[in-house]
Amino acid sequence: MKTEIPEFPQLPARIARLAELAYNLWWSWNPDAREVFRRLDYTLWRNTHHNPVHMLDLISPERLTFIAEDSQFLKLCDSVLARFDQYLSSTLNWFTKSHGELHKSPIAYFCAEFAVHNCIPIYSGGLGLLAADTCKEASDLGIPLVAIGFFYPQGYFRQRIEADGRQKALYEAVNPERTPLLSVLNDDGSRLLVSVPVGERTIKVAVWKLQVGRVPIYLMDRNIPENDPPANDLSMRLYAADPYFRLQQEILLGIGGVRVLRALGYTPTVFHLNEGHAALAGFELLREIAQSGSGFEDGIEKVLDQIVFTTHTPVKAGHDEYPLQMVEESFHRFWAELGLGRERYLGLGQDSNTGAFSMTILALRLAARTNGVSKKHGEVSRGMWHSLWPDKKVDEVPIISITNGVHVPTWTAPELARLYDQFVGAEWLQQHDDPSIWERVFEIPDEKLWETHLLLKRKLLNFIRKRARRRWLEQSVSSGQMVGFGVLLNPEALTIGFARRFATYKRATLILSDRERLKRILRDPWKPVQIIFAGKAHPDDEPGKAQLQQIFEACSSPEFGGRLAFLEEYDKHVAHHLVQGVDVWLNTPRPPQEASGTSGQKAALNGIPNCSALDGWWWEGYNGMNGWAIEEDPGGDDAATANGVYEILEEQIIPTFYARDAQGIPGEWVRIMKEAIRSTAAVFSARRMLKEYAEKLYSFVPARGHGDAEEN
Ligand SMILES: *Cc1c(COP(=O)(O)O)cnc(C)c1O
């Protein structure tokens, strides 16, 4: 099996290795490497939305000849490539040092979406971001991870907001040749194809490889001419609602995923199923074991030792269930190879309450090592799945907690990273999961941190205006829409960010509960406040879309004076601007439905305090000095909870933000910013998270059977 980086014949020999750099996403979280492509051709860098592969395709021979003789550029290139080589070959990393002897074979990581970079838009939200941050951190730590997912030729969707506030979903084909995807080939140069039986059909998938530092992500693609009938539109997109189709995709992800790994020659010792979507991987592992002559019970024992499962949501609808009949039909030809009766296999996933086949239950039954994604979520999950362990007390249910974290090099604003270099210490990035180094954040002079924050805020507002201007130039938007897109935002005003998927439990409209009070807060002439919203609703989620429409209607309505704005097309790029450029990060999920949330962690890392419901990560992250906690009304009355939010704004956030000294610096506010960084940067990093996965769940110490809860 092999992949080949395409030739770029116009690239001068002196800089020919830029192609290698372009095809490894390592460049995306290394500022010097980004600088290489930025300097290569700044206009193209911007016009391709930071896509080096596309740049190499478009760049003019004149520019290449010129830049290949620019000694400054060559010096930068050489040093970046030297670091790149060192990064890829070094064995001086945490994992090799602490676990190297144990781990000779890789950990396979299954996920339905990966948000590595915007040039491969195969993600919808938090799950994809987490998966990508996991791959990057595994690469940094030297954990031998190999990831498996899907290539969706139309990605998720692009979002447009119409004049009436309705969300329009646009689907655009992604051209793989303009992405860093490499086709996986057989030795004879033909494409590797893997077959998966689904009902009466056999579906074939081709495989793409996306290299993320040391970690490869293999993406299955079913949209190939070898499939008859050809794949339909649904298979081009992430998360189709149609259950029959969704099940097909999950069969491909789980069963196809294992087969792809085998075809590539991998023998992972751990199969980490990130979310239940890939639970059927367990069936394939059982089939392999059955083929080698083992019985059912034996097979289950062996599989338990190999599977790690992470559950991601306490929201019921977030757990895929299928009618038993549908699963039965889809596996029609599979049972014969499993040996024992199909009832026992079907029973593994059966939900005794609904009778349906649940992917989460299947995964829980086949994984000896399981976790939720924050302390609170672990606890909620133990209650939620207690019935699977009727003999145990609720707190003995073997689902541990490993709180999510974010990839620090990806999410720290480069401008702030320079301050951290200077004051937290040159080694801060190397040691960023050590909480003690962050004490030094208090050595950053107030005026420097404030100045840097204002710079990032200006960048955000410029970005919003640029986007709005582009829409205005399309000549199809009204002036009301323009206000809604944020053209009246004020760079001096206290700016609150609220960006997330428009799922109803996230309660985006909570802040609109008392419009009169909100109006008074926003329109205060001396201490104005503004809120920037962003987020997509799933195209089939009518209540989510209705909430979004209500938000946009408020944004474009004159009564709020242009102090509410909606930023279209929330994606990783928009998220970067928001979590680095607003003053406060607001989050109002209905507890206990937020499993973790990671956007608030990104904000805190950039010195932006959270004002959030005590749910998910904030339940353990809030310490009384690093932001604000929203108290939930005990009777579940949203309007009463909203009153609590207005009160925090009126009595704490606004006065503190506007209390300035003679230089215009809000000293107390800056202290909260520093405390936000100090208390969260290490603890809520992907590095801390992944070390926990490695030590608690990937550990090679054989699992002690299904029964033993591990220490939290
Ligand atoms: C971080 C991130 C998310 C997840 O954040 P939540 O706090 O779970 O909402 C979703 N979408 C994008 C684009 C992100 O960057």
XYZ file of C-alpha atoms and ligand atoms in Angstrom:
727
model
C 0.000 0.000 0.000
C 1.298 3.444 -0.808
C 0.484 7.097 -1.343
C 2.228 9.493 -3.673
C 2.489 13.233 -3.272
C 1.654 14.716 -6.692
C 4.425 16.357 -8.635
C 4.506 20.101 -8.995
C 6.899 20.368 -11.938
C 6.979 24.165 -11.776
C 8.402 24.133 -8.215
C 12.115 25.076 -8.354
C 14.360 22.335 -6.941
C 15.565 24.582 -4.126
C 12.052 24.747 -2.646
C 10.661 21.459 -3.947
C 10.065 20.180 -0.411
C 7.261 22.694 0.045
C 5.020 20.029 -1.468
C 5.811 17.702 1.435
C 5.024 20.448 3.867
C 1.743 21.255 2.117
C 0.604 17.619 2.407
C 1.149 17.360 6.118
C -1.248 19.406 8.246
C 1.596 19.906 10.735
C 2.000 23.293 9.078
C -1.442 24.349 10.334
C -0.485 24.523 14.029
C 3.067 25.763 13.576
C 3.189 29.541 13.077
C 6.572 29.495 11.306
C 5.315 26.967 8.801
C 2.223 29.080 8.185
C 4.565 32.008 7.647
C 6.316 30.071 4.866
C 3.095 29.785 2.879
C 2.013 33.291 3.731
C 5.261 34.678 2.342
C 5.221 32.358 -0.622
C 2.339 34.393 -2.030
C 0.214 36.443 0.339
C -2.602 37.088 -2.132
C -2.972 33.406 -2.902
C -2.735 32.552 0.777
C -5.784 34.704 1.367
C -7.670 33.829 -1.777
C -7.337 30.089 -1.223
C -8.414 30.487 2.423
C -5.060 29.205 3.661
C -4.834 26.151 1.453
C -1.184 25.414 0.536
C -2.052 22.544 -1.824
C -4.336 24.774 -3.833
C -1.689 27.520 -3.711
C 0.959 25.277 -5.242
C -1.460 24.527 -8.018
C -2.169 28.177 -8.785
C 1.087 29.967 -8.117
C 2.743 31.586 -11.127
C 6.152 30.386 -12.366
C 7.399 34.001 -12.144
C 6.578 34.212 -8.477
C 8.247 30.860 -7.843
C 11.436 31.844 -9.632
C 11.518 35.093 -7.704
C 10.873 33.647 -4.263
C 13.291 30.737 -4.773
C 16.043 33.355 -4.839
C 14.891 35.332 -1.828
C 17.496 34.554 0.801
C 15.235 35.529 3.716
C 12.540 33.201 2.468
C 14.996 30.368 1.906
C 16.360 30.773 5.395
C 12.872 30.520 6.860
C 12.055 27.500 4.663
C 15.214 25.678 5.666
C 14.658 26.215 9.334
C 11.015 25.133 9.159
C 11.902 22.015 7.178
C 14.642 21.154 9.643
C 12.141 21.403 12.484
C 9.620 19.382 10.485
C 12.142 16.585 9.911
C 13.133 16.616 13.525
C 9.506 16.510 14.639
C 8.712 13.515 12.449
C 11.773 11.476 13.346
C 12.287 12.334 17.001
C 11.819 9.607 19.561
C 12.287 12.047 22.423
C 8.604 12.439 23.083
C 6.458 11.772 26.098
C 4.923 8.554 24.889
C 8.100 6.836 23.807
C 9.721 7.805 27.068
C 6.905 6.739 29.359
C 5.071 3.968 27.492
C 7.283 3.095 24.536
C 8.065 -0.426 25.635
C 4.449 -1.370 26.072
C 3.125 -0.048 22.820
C 4.439 -1.682 19.749
C 1.184 -1.506 17.839
C -1.076 1.453 17.278
C -4.294 2.728 18.724
C -7.050 2.902 16.126
C -9.279 5.936 16.589
C -12.709 5.870 14.932
C -14.792 8.996 14.444
C -17.501 10.100 11.999
C -16.003 13.585 11.605
C -12.648 15.349 11.777
C -12.171 19.119 11.800
C -8.486 19.297 11.004
C -8.645 22.292 8.712
C -11.230 24.225 6.753
C -9.822 23.054 3.429
C -11.300 19.604 4.234
C -14.728 20.550 5.620
C -15.806 17.112 6.833
C -17.175 18.102 10.225
C -20.242 19.615 11.793
C -19.149 20.658 15.269
C -17.621 19.802 18.599
C -17.084 16.091 17.955
C -15.034 16.799 14.828
C -13.025 19.515 16.540
C -12.263 17.202 19.430
C -11.226 14.389 17.094
C -8.857 16.686 15.205
C -7.364 18.122 18.389
C -6.886 14.541 19.594
C -4.976 13.575 16.441
C -2.749 16.641 16.631
C -1.960 16.105 20.289
C -1.347 12.386 19.767
C 1.160 13.411 17.138
C 2.834 15.919 19.464
C 3.048 13.379 22.293
C 4.200 10.556 20.043
C 1.167 8.361 20.721
C 0.956 5.870 17.834
C -2.577 6.719 16.762
C -4.117 5.849 13.418
C -7.488 7.426 12.743
C -10.417 6.231 10.647
C -13.295 8.305 9.281
C -15.189 9.343 6.193
C -14.615 11.632 3.299
C -17.877 13.437 2.498
C -17.514 14.987 -0.947
C -19.977 17.744 -0.052
C -18.841 18.198 3.504
C -21.462 19.388 5.941
C -23.093 22.489 4.438
C -22.405 26.167 3.982
C -24.731 28.499 5.786
C -26.514 31.528 4.377
C -29.028 33.599 6.315
C -31.862 34.987 4.199
C -33.588 38.339 4.734
C -36.298 36.687 6.836
C -33.682 35.082 9.051
C -34.113 31.626 7.643
C -31.074 29.435 7.279
C -30.300 28.232 3.794
C -28.009 25.229 3.392
C -25.686 25.247 0.392
C -23.804 22.183 -0.681
C -20.553 22.554 -2.516
C -18.458 19.767 -3.872
C -15.016 19.509 -2.338
C -12.398 18.820 -4.965
C -9.965 16.339 -3.357
C -7.196 17.528 -5.658
C -7.327 20.848 -3.890
C -6.971 19.308 -0.483
C -4.044 17.556 1.191
C -5.813 14.204 0.703
C -3.684 11.480 -0.844
C -5.253 8.529 -2.579
C -4.227 5.197 -1.052
C -2.978 2.885 -3.795
C -2.134 -0.761 -4.132
C 1.458 -1.530 -5.005
C 0.518 -1.780 -8.679
C -0.791 1.795 -8.623
C -4.516 0.962 -8.671
C -6.727 2.405 -5.937
C -7.145 0.357 -2.815
C -10.782 -0.763 -2.549
C -12.370 -2.394 0.459
C -15.719 -4.230 0.312
C -18.411 -4.269 2.955
C -21.583 -6.371 2.773
C -24.671 -4.319 3.562
C -27.952 -6.223 3.209
C -28.047 -7.655 -0.294
C -25.407 -5.260 -1.551
C -21.689 -5.087 -1.350
C -20.484 -1.515 -1.025
C -16.946 -0.639 -1.955
C -14.955 2.173 -0.455
C -11.782 3.828 -1.658
C -9.426 5.336 0.891
C -7.817 8.755 1.302
C -5.022 9.566 3.655
C -4.721 12.832 5.523
C -1.402 13.228 7.307
C -1.550 15.162 10.581
C 2.012 15.372 11.848
C 2.860 11.777 12.675
C -0.743 10.630 12.734
C -2.474 9.413 9.573
C -6.230 9.798 9.225
C -7.702 7.352 6.714
C -10.957 8.510 5.188
C -13.325 6.130 3.437
C -15.023 7.310 0.269
C -17.998 5.416 -1.150
C -18.586 7.798 -4.036
C -16.667 5.823 -6.587
C -17.651 4.444 -9.991
C -17.152 0.877 -8.769
C -20.380 1.137 -6.776
C -23.545 0.131 -8.550
C -26.024 1.690 -8.105
C -23.880 4.777 -7.684
C -23.826 6.478 -4.321
C -26.520 9.111 -3.938
C -26.423 12.643 -2.602
C -26.876 11.504 0.978
C -23.553 9.751 0.932
C -21.905 13.014 -0.031
C -22.926 14.631 3.251
C -22.362 14.299 6.939
C -25.171 13.098 9.212
C -28.040 12.314 6.898
C -31.265 12.082 8.889
C -32.705 9.094 7.023
C -32.244 6.152 9.438
C -31.760 3.490 6.816
C -29.045 5.501 5.214
C -27.453 6.425 8.505
C -27.235 2.793 9.467
C -25.499 2.057 6.163
C -22.936 4.745 6.894
C -22.360 3.365 10.380
C -21.869 -0.129 9.001
C -19.263 1.298 6.667
C -17.587 3.275 9.450
C -17.422 0.403 11.930
C -17.028 -2.674 9.782
C -15.417 -0.962 6.813
C -13.091 0.867 9.185
C -11.698 -2.334 10.647
C -11.328 -3.812 7.165
C -9.464 -0.756 5.908
C -7.058 -0.995 8.832
C -6.469 -4.654 8.066
C -5.933 -3.942 4.373
C -3.340 -1.349 5.381
C -1.576 -3.932 7.517
C -2.444 -2.563 10.960
C -2.976 -4.758 14.014
C -4.123 -2.242 16.612
C -4.298 -3.374 20.194
C -6.832 -0.705 21.068
C -9.858 0.303 19.023
C -11.069 3.615 20.373
C -14.650 4.288 19.296
C -15.186 8.008 19.641
C -19.016 8.156 19.878
C -21.360 5.267 19.167
C -21.370 5.818 15.386
C -18.560 3.294 14.959
C -19.880 0.704 17.444
C -20.308 -1.923 14.737
C -16.534 -2.220 14.600
C -17.168 -4.598 17.502
C -19.155 -6.924 15.229
C -16.303 -7.062 12.772
C -13.819 -7.882 15.527
C -16.191 -10.614 16.749
C -16.423 -11.967 13.233
C -12.643 -12.094 12.928
C -12.430 -13.992 16.190
C -15.239 -16.379 15.178
C -13.371 -17.108 11.954
C -10.411 -18.200 13.993
C -12.607 -20.767 15.713
C -13.463 -19.099 19.024
C -16.929 -19.253 20.506
C -19.215 -16.387 21.359
C -18.245 -15.921 25.027
C -14.591 -16.172 24.209
C -15.020 -13.658 21.425
C -16.717 -11.183 23.716
C -13.903 -11.519 26.270
C -11.306 -10.811 23.616
C -13.196 -7.881 22.148
C -13.780 -6.292 25.547
C -10.038 -6.089 25.992
C -9.581 -4.238 22.733
C -12.337 -1.642 22.663
C -12.289 1.761 24.325
C -15.500 3.752 24.031
C -16.182 7.430 24.641
C -19.770 8.571 24.956
C -20.403 12.194 24.101
C -23.848 13.343 25.006
C -26.480 13.080 27.707
C -29.122 14.084 25.125
C -31.241 11.060 24.238
C -31.596 11.973 20.549
C -27.829 12.033 20.300
C -27.718 8.249 20.618
C -28.512 6.452 17.381
C -31.136 3.725 17.599
C -32.444 1.550 14.801
C -35.397 -0.807 14.487
C -34.144 -4.327 15.114
C -35.604 -5.435 11.809
C -33.511 -2.901 9.932
C -30.306 -4.089 11.571
C -31.300 -7.685 10.960
C -31.781 -7.037 7.252
C -28.566 -5.107 6.906
C -26.566 -7.920 8.474
C -28.385 -10.575 6.606
C -25.230 -12.079 5.057
C -22.989 -11.333 7.989
C -24.530 -13.725 10.484
C -23.398 -16.839 8.689
C -19.777 -15.864 9.236
C -20.329 -15.184 12.909
C -21.048 -18.792 13.714
C -23.444 -18.498 16.618
C -27.037 -17.386 16.419
C -27.739 -13.873 15.334
C -30.066 -13.294 18.302
C -27.139 -13.091 20.638
C -25.435 -10.489 18.496
C -28.592 -8.477 18.041
C -29.179 -8.757 21.772
C -25.877 -7.000 22.405
C -27.299 -3.747 21.124
C -30.879 -4.123 22.206
C -32.375 -1.428 24.390
C -34.659 -3.253 26.806
C -36.912 -0.204 27.122
C -37.522 0.537 23.462
C -36.647 -2.812 21.913
C -34.570 -0.930 19.337
C -30.924 -1.509 18.512
C -28.799 1.134 20.177
C -25.290 1.913 19.021
C -24.366 3.300 22.438
C -25.569 0.184 24.234
C -23.660 -2.001 21.808
C -20.505 0.005 22.420
C -20.990 -0.043 26.191
C -21.428 -3.817 26.133
C -18.367 -4.403 23.983
C -15.938 -2.010 25.643
C -14.366 -2.789 29.002
C -13.042 0.740 29.159
C -15.494 3.569 28.769
C -15.646 7.260 29.571
C -17.739 10.394 29.537
C -16.163 13.715 28.577
C -16.288 15.749 31.795
C -16.634 14.903 35.486
C -20.268 15.917 35.424
C -20.967 14.039 32.201
C -19.343 10.881 33.569
C -21.682 11.066 36.533
C -24.721 11.736 34.350
C -23.746 8.847 32.050
C -23.415 6.427 34.946
C -26.991 7.263 35.883
C -28.196 7.181 32.302
C -26.818 3.676 31.605
C -27.222 2.205 35.065
C -29.761 -0.334 33.812
C -26.993 -2.116 31.881
C -25.336 -2.943 35.210
C -28.331 -3.744 37.407
C -26.164 -5.418 40.055
C -24.105 -2.325 40.648
C -24.674 0.859 42.530
C -24.910 3.867 40.303
C -21.475 5.193 41.208
C -19.943 1.810 40.414
C -21.111 1.816 36.819
C -17.832 1.436 34.899
C -17.917 4.703 32.963
C -15.078 6.974 34.046
C -14.623 10.667 33.339
C -11.937 12.172 31.157
C -12.637 15.840 30.590
C -12.171 17.191 27.085
C -9.409 19.632 26.335
C -8.226 21.701 23.381
C -5.008 21.569 21.364
C -3.117 24.512 22.790
C -0.852 25.275 19.784
C -3.930 25.374 17.538
C -6.104 27.618 19.674
C -3.693 30.133 21.218
C -3.656 33.403 19.273
C -0.092 33.911 17.919
C -0.115 37.447 19.351
C -0.759 36.018 22.829
C 1.707 33.196 22.294
C 4.396 35.871 21.952
C 3.424 37.284 25.350
C 3.490 33.789 26.842
C 6.966 33.288 25.313
C 8.132 36.423 27.017
C 6.476 36.162 30.419
C 5.356 32.581 31.009
C 8.708 31.416 29.692
C 10.277 30.226 26.448
C 9.365 26.634 27.320
C 5.679 27.291 27.950
C 4.508 25.471 24.852
C 6.614 22.411 25.656
C 5.308 22.327 29.224
C 1.855 23.715 28.740
C 0.038 20.966 30.661
C 1.983 21.775 33.822
C -0.366 24.043 35.823
C 2.502 25.586 37.783
C 4.041 27.392 34.794
C 0.820 29.330 34.326
C 1.268 31.096 37.661
C 3.635 33.327 35.738
C 0.802 34.711 33.656
C 0.456 37.310 36.414
C 3.849 38.660 35.363
C 2.442 39.907 32.076
C 2.053 43.674 32.525
C -1.634 44.641 32.474
C -1.200 47.109 29.639
C 0.478 44.485 27.418
C -2.238 41.914 27.898
C -4.955 44.510 27.412
C -3.290 45.954 24.307
C -2.954 42.475 22.801
C -6.563 41.700 23.583
C -7.732 44.922 21.924
C -5.687 44.059 18.855
C -7.417 40.668 18.628
C -10.781 42.319 19.132
C -10.101 44.732 16.266
C -9.107 41.780 14.095
C -12.423 40.109 14.869
C -14.453 43.203 14.039
C -12.493 43.754 10.824
C -13.191 40.170 9.886
C -16.910 40.640 10.519
C -16.992 43.807 8.411
C -15.068 42.108 5.618
C -17.566 39.252 5.556
C -20.480 41.685 5.629
C -18.987 43.772 2.822
C -18.609 40.665 0.694
C -22.298 39.900 1.205
C -23.250 43.517 0.400
C -21.314 43.292 -2.857
C -23.407 40.307 -3.850
C -26.250 42.837 -4.187
C -28.829 40.468 -2.852
C -29.003 41.440 0.789
C -31.112 44.082 2.487
C -29.788 46.804 4.753
C -31.577 45.114 7.671
C -29.564 41.993 6.963
C -26.394 44.055 6.891
C -27.116 45.324 10.385
C -27.784 41.731 11.385
C -24.382 40.768 9.986
C -22.740 43.219 12.359
C -21.857 46.385 10.420
C -22.894 48.592 13.360
C -20.718 46.808 15.918
C -18.554 49.094 17.997
C -14.936 48.131 18.747
C -15.100 49.933 22.106
C -18.204 48.201 23.436
C -18.203 45.237 25.801
C -18.553 42.327 23.379
C -20.084 38.993 24.277
C -19.621 35.937 22.075
C -22.166 33.125 21.771
C -21.271 30.547 19.137
C -22.352 26.941 18.971
C -24.561 24.512 17.157
C -28.184 25.595 17.246
C -29.389 22.594 19.175
C -32.334 23.621 21.334
C -30.791 22.481 24.632
C -28.086 25.115 24.110
C -30.825 27.760 24.541
C -29.431 30.457 22.252
C -32.601 32.498 22.725
C -32.426 32.492 26.530
C -30.747 35.890 26.516
C -33.718 37.316 24.575
C -36.194 36.302 27.302
C -36.790 39.854 28.516
C -36.336 42.028 25.474
C -36.922 45.305 27.317
C -34.275 44.582 29.912
C -31.843 43.341 27.294
C -32.472 46.478 25.237
C -31.652 48.672 28.230
C -28.428 46.768 28.802
C -27.284 46.851 25.184
C -28.267 50.426 24.420
C -26.721 52.094 27.450
C -24.992 55.098 25.856
C -22.115 55.151 28.376
C -21.547 51.448 28.840
C -22.788 49.787 25.669
C -22.870 46.023 25.312
C -23.063 43.927 22.156
C -23.503 40.225 21.460
C -22.136 38.310 18.483
C -23.913 35.047 17.660
C -22.818 32.306 15.301
C -23.791 28.705 14.696
C -25.460 26.304 12.313
C -28.685 24.388 12.860
C -28.847 20.888 11.395
C -30.895 21.210 8.166
C -33.485 18.763 9.540
C -33.728 20.365 12.977
C -36.808 22.575 12.681
C -36.828 23.846 16.293
C -33.115 24.653 16.032
C -33.701 26.551 12.795
C -36.615 28.426 14.373
C -34.367 29.578 17.226
C -31.769 30.740 14.773
C -34.399 32.686 12.880
C -35.557 34.334 16.081
C -31.984 35.368 16.874
C -31.408 36.808 13.426
C -34.690 38.673 13.532
C -33.498 40.360 16.733
C -30.084 41.092 15.220
C -31.573 42.910 12.248
C -34.339 44.645 14.185
C -33.859 48.407 14.818
C -34.931 48.079 18.451
C -31.569 46.579 19.428
C -29.679 49.337 17.661
C -27.259 47.109 15.794
C -25.806 45.734 19.017
C -26.756 42.163 18.218
C -25.032 40.496 15.289
C -25.026 37.110 13.636
C -21.937 35.820 11.908
C -22.774 33.323 9.156
C -20.982 30.065 8.501
C -19.628 29.168 11.949
C -16.667 26.942 11.266
C -13.169 26.464 12.554
C -11.906 29.671 10.990
C -14.744 31.802 12.375
C -14.280 30.080 15.740
C -10.620 31.141 15.818
C -11.622 34.776 15.432
C -14.417 34.599 17.993
C -12.652 32.740 20.798
C -9.720 35.130 20.509
C -11.506 38.415 19.958
C -14.614 38.835 22.140
C -14.537 40.035 25.769
C -16.781 37.410 27.372
C -17.804 33.906 26.302
C -21.452 33.177 27.059
C -22.893 29.672 27.311
C -26.412 28.874 28.467
C -27.072 25.151 27.948
C -29.838 23.500 29.929
C -28.005 21.421 32.578
C -27.098 18.613 32.540
C -27.208 18.376 28.769
C -23.843 19.888 27.863
C -21.441 16.955 27.930
C -18.340 19.118 28.028
C -18.218 21.987 25.556
C -14.801 23.060 24.365
C -15.336 26.505 22.858
C -15.254 28.069 26.338
C -11.898 26.361 26.954
C -10.534 27.943 23.777
C -11.765 31.343 24.945
C -10.278 30.980 28.438
C -6.910 29.985 26.964
C -6.969 33.348 25.198
C -7.804 35.275 28.349
C -11.526 35.506 27.659
C -13.552 34.778 30.777
C -16.613 32.538 30.590
C -20.067 33.409 31.775
C -21.673 30.007 31.675
C -24.188 27.631 33.148
C -22.545 25.279 35.632
C -22.555 22.360 33.272
C -20.038 20.343 31.250
C -16.438 21.460 31.704
C -17.378 24.714 33.464
C -18.817 22.709 36.371
C -15.220 21.792 37.215
C -13.495 24.780 35.577
C -15.226 27.639 37.438
C -13.359 28.705 40.576
C -15.143 31.885 41.615
C -12.434 34.184 40.214
C -12.034 33.185 36.560
C -15.438 34.140 35.184
C -19.085 33.852 36.178
C -21.467 31.015 36.903
C -25.096 31.156 35.813
C -27.424 29.682 38.414
C -30.188 27.556 36.994
C -33.661 28.363 38.250
C -34.582 25.394 40.438
C -38.071 25.282 38.930
C -36.621 25.083 35.412
C -38.062 28.465 34.439
C -35.907 29.848 31.613
C -37.074 33.423 32.148
C -35.933 33.272 35.773
C -32.569 31.833 34.729
C -32.274 34.634 32.174
C -32.907 37.193 34.925
C -29.896 35.763 36.701
C -27.815 36.347 33.564
C -28.992 39.975 33.278
C -28.119 40.476 36.909
C -24.582 39.153 36.459
C -24.213 41.485 33.499
C -25.586 44.554 35.259
C -23.931 44.064 38.601
C -20.626 42.404 37.811
C -19.552 42.141 34.194
C -20.431 45.622 32.924
C -19.148 47.650 35.902
C -15.891 45.675 36.034
C -15.285 45.959 32.307
C -15.841 49.705 32.284
C -13.868 50.511 35.437
C -10.782 52.067 33.824
C -7.673 53.660 35.243
C -6.015 56.839 33.902
C -4.490 54.823 31.026
C -7.864 53.374 30.121
C -6.996 49.916 31.447
C -9.604 47.932 33.394
C -7.303 46.540 36.079
C -9.782 44.256 37.813
C -10.984 42.924 34.466
C -7.454 42.114 33.360
C -6.955 40.239 36.620
C -9.960 38.054 35.758
C -8.517 37.504 32.271
C -5.233 36.345 33.778
C -7.015 34.106 36.251
C -8.978 32.576 33.358
C -5.713 31.672 31.638
C -3.941 30.541 34.796
C -6.695 28.249 35.973
C -7.649 26.585 32.680
C -4.780 26.504 30.163
C -3.070 23.398 31.504
C -6.051 21.523 32.898
C -8.276 21.850 29.847
C -5.586 21.128 27.282
C -5.781 18.208 24.873
C -2.384 17.216 26.247
C -3.708 16.632 29.760
C -6.692 14.847 28.222
C -4.670 12.552 26.009
C -2.228 11.609 28.737
C -5.259 10.519 30.741
C -6.572 8.454 27.836
C -3.176 6.857 27.444
C -2.830 6.039 31.113
C -6.381 5.129 32.061
C -7.866 3.692 28.888
C -5.170 2.798 26.375
C -3.057 1.171 29.034
C -1.855 -2.267 28.145
C -2.548 -3.706 31.522
C -5.278 -6.172 30.555
C -8.711 -4.889 31.437
C -10.116 -6.588 34.490
C -13.292 -7.662 32.792
C -16.404 -5.680 32.439
C -17.049 -5.261 36.120
C -14.393 -3.098 37.660
C -14.922 0.607 37.640
C -11.641 2.403 37.398
C -10.656 5.131 39.776
C -11.755 8.559 38.750
C -14.798 24.331 19.480
C -15.840 24.305 18.438
C -17.066 23.670 18.667
C -17.404 22.990 19.973
O -17.677 23.934 20.967
P -18.896 23.787 21.978
O -18.429 24.528 23.168
O -19.101 22.340 22.240
O -20.057 24.420 21.312
C -18.002 23.666 17.658
N -17.773 24.247 16.473
C -16.615 24.880 16.226
C -16.405 25.488 14.886
C -15.602 24.929 17.191
O -14.448 25.533 16.914
